Amino acid sequence: MEFIGSFKLYALLQIVTLSLLIAVGIIANLGSFFYLDLMAMSGFFIYQQYLTRHRERDKCFKAFLNNHYAGFTVFIALVLNYL
């Protein structure tokens, strides 16, 4: 039961994070590369949730290491937006 509650919390936090990034994109008047990146980043988040669903040590560490790809896609989207 505790796992389901924590899973919902993490899913909610990811939705809030993506919502805030969408708001930043609108305020900063960013282009379509940024919004395409947010879809890719959502895919990384879903994959990380999939990896950590059973709280196995090795898979959690793999999800932790995977997180830099999400940040890198944001960086690439911002670079492409300003080219």
Coordinates of C-alpha atoms in Angstrom, one line a residue:
M1 CA 0.0 0.0 0.0
E2 CA 2.9 2.4 0.8
F3 CA 4.3 1.9 -2.7
I4 CA 1.0 3.0 -4.4
G5 CA 1.0 6.2 -2.4
S6 CA 4.6 7.0 -3.1
F7 CA 4.1 6.2 -6.8
K8 CA 1.1 8.7 -7.0
L9 CA 3.2 11.3 -5.2
Y10 CA 6.1 10.9 -7.7
A11 CA 3.6 11.0 -10.6
L12 CA 2.1 14.2 -9.2
L13 CA 5.5 15.8 -8.8
Q14 CA 6.4 14.9 -12.4
I15 CA 3.1 16.5 -13.7
V16 CA 3.8 19.6 -11.6
T17 CA 7.4 19.8 -13.0
L18 CA 6.2 19.5 -16.6
S19 CA 3.5 22.0 -16.0
L20 CA 6.0 24.5 -14.6
L21 CA 8.3 23.9 -17.6
I22 CA 5.4 24.6 -20.0
A23 CA 4.7 27.8 -18.1
V24 CA 8.3 28.8 -18.5
G25 CA 8.2 28.0 -22.2
I26 CA 5.1 30.2 -22.6
I27 CA 6.6 33.1 -20.6
A28 CA 10.0 32.9 -22.4
N29 CA 8.2 32.6 -25.8
L30 CA 10.1 29.4 -26.6
G31 CA 9.6 27.6 -29.9
S32 CA 8.4 24.2 -30.9
F33 CA 11.7 22.5 -30.1
F34 CA 11.2 23.1 -26.5
Y35 CA 7.7 21.6 -26.5
L36 CA 8.9 18.6 -28.4
D37 CA 11.6 18.2 -25.9
L38 CA 9.1 18.2 -23.1
M39 CA 7.4 15.2 -24.7
A40 CA 10.7 13.4 -24.9
M41 CA 11.4 14.3 -21.3
S42 CA 8.1 12.9 -20.3
G43 CA 9.1 9.7 -22.0
F44 CA 12.3 9.6 -19.8
F45 CA 10.2 10.2 -16.7
I46 CA 7.8 7.4 -17.6
Y47 CA 10.8 5.1 -18.2
Q48 CA 12.3 6.0 -14.8
Q49 CA 9.0 5.3 -13.1
Y50 CA 8.9 1.9 -14.9
L51 CA 12.4 1.1 -13.7
T52 CA 11.7 2.0 -10.1
R53 CA 8.3 0.4 -9.7
H54 CA 9.6 -2.5 -7.6
R55 CA 12.3 -0.4 -5.7
E56 CA 15.1 -2.8 -6.7
R57 CA 18.5 -1.3 -6.0
D58 CA 20.1 -1.7 -9.4
K59 CA 17.1 -0.5 -11.3
C60 CA 16.7 2.5 -9.1
F61 CA 20.4 3.4 -9.7
K62 CA 19.9 2.9 -13.4
A63 CA 16.9 5.3 -13.3
F64 CA 19.1 7.8 -11.4
L65 CA 21.8 7.6 -14.0
N66 CA 19.1 8.0 -16.8
N67 CA 18.0 11.3 -15.4
H68 CA 20.9 13.2 -17.0
Y69 CA 19.4 12.4 -20.4
A70 CA 16.3 14.3 -19.4
G71 CA 18.4 17.3 -18.5
F72 CA 20.4 17.0 -21.7
T73 CA 17.3 17.1 -23.9
V74 CA 16.3 20.4 -22.2
F75 CA 19.7 21.8 -23.0
I76 CA 19.6 20.7 -26.6
A77 CA 16.1 22.1 -27.0
L78 CA 17.2 25.5 -25.7
V79 CA 20.2 25.5 -28.0
L80 CA 18.1 24.7 -31.0
N81 CA 15.5 27.3 -30.0
Y82 CA 18.1 30.1 -30.1
L83 CA 19.9 29.0 -33.3

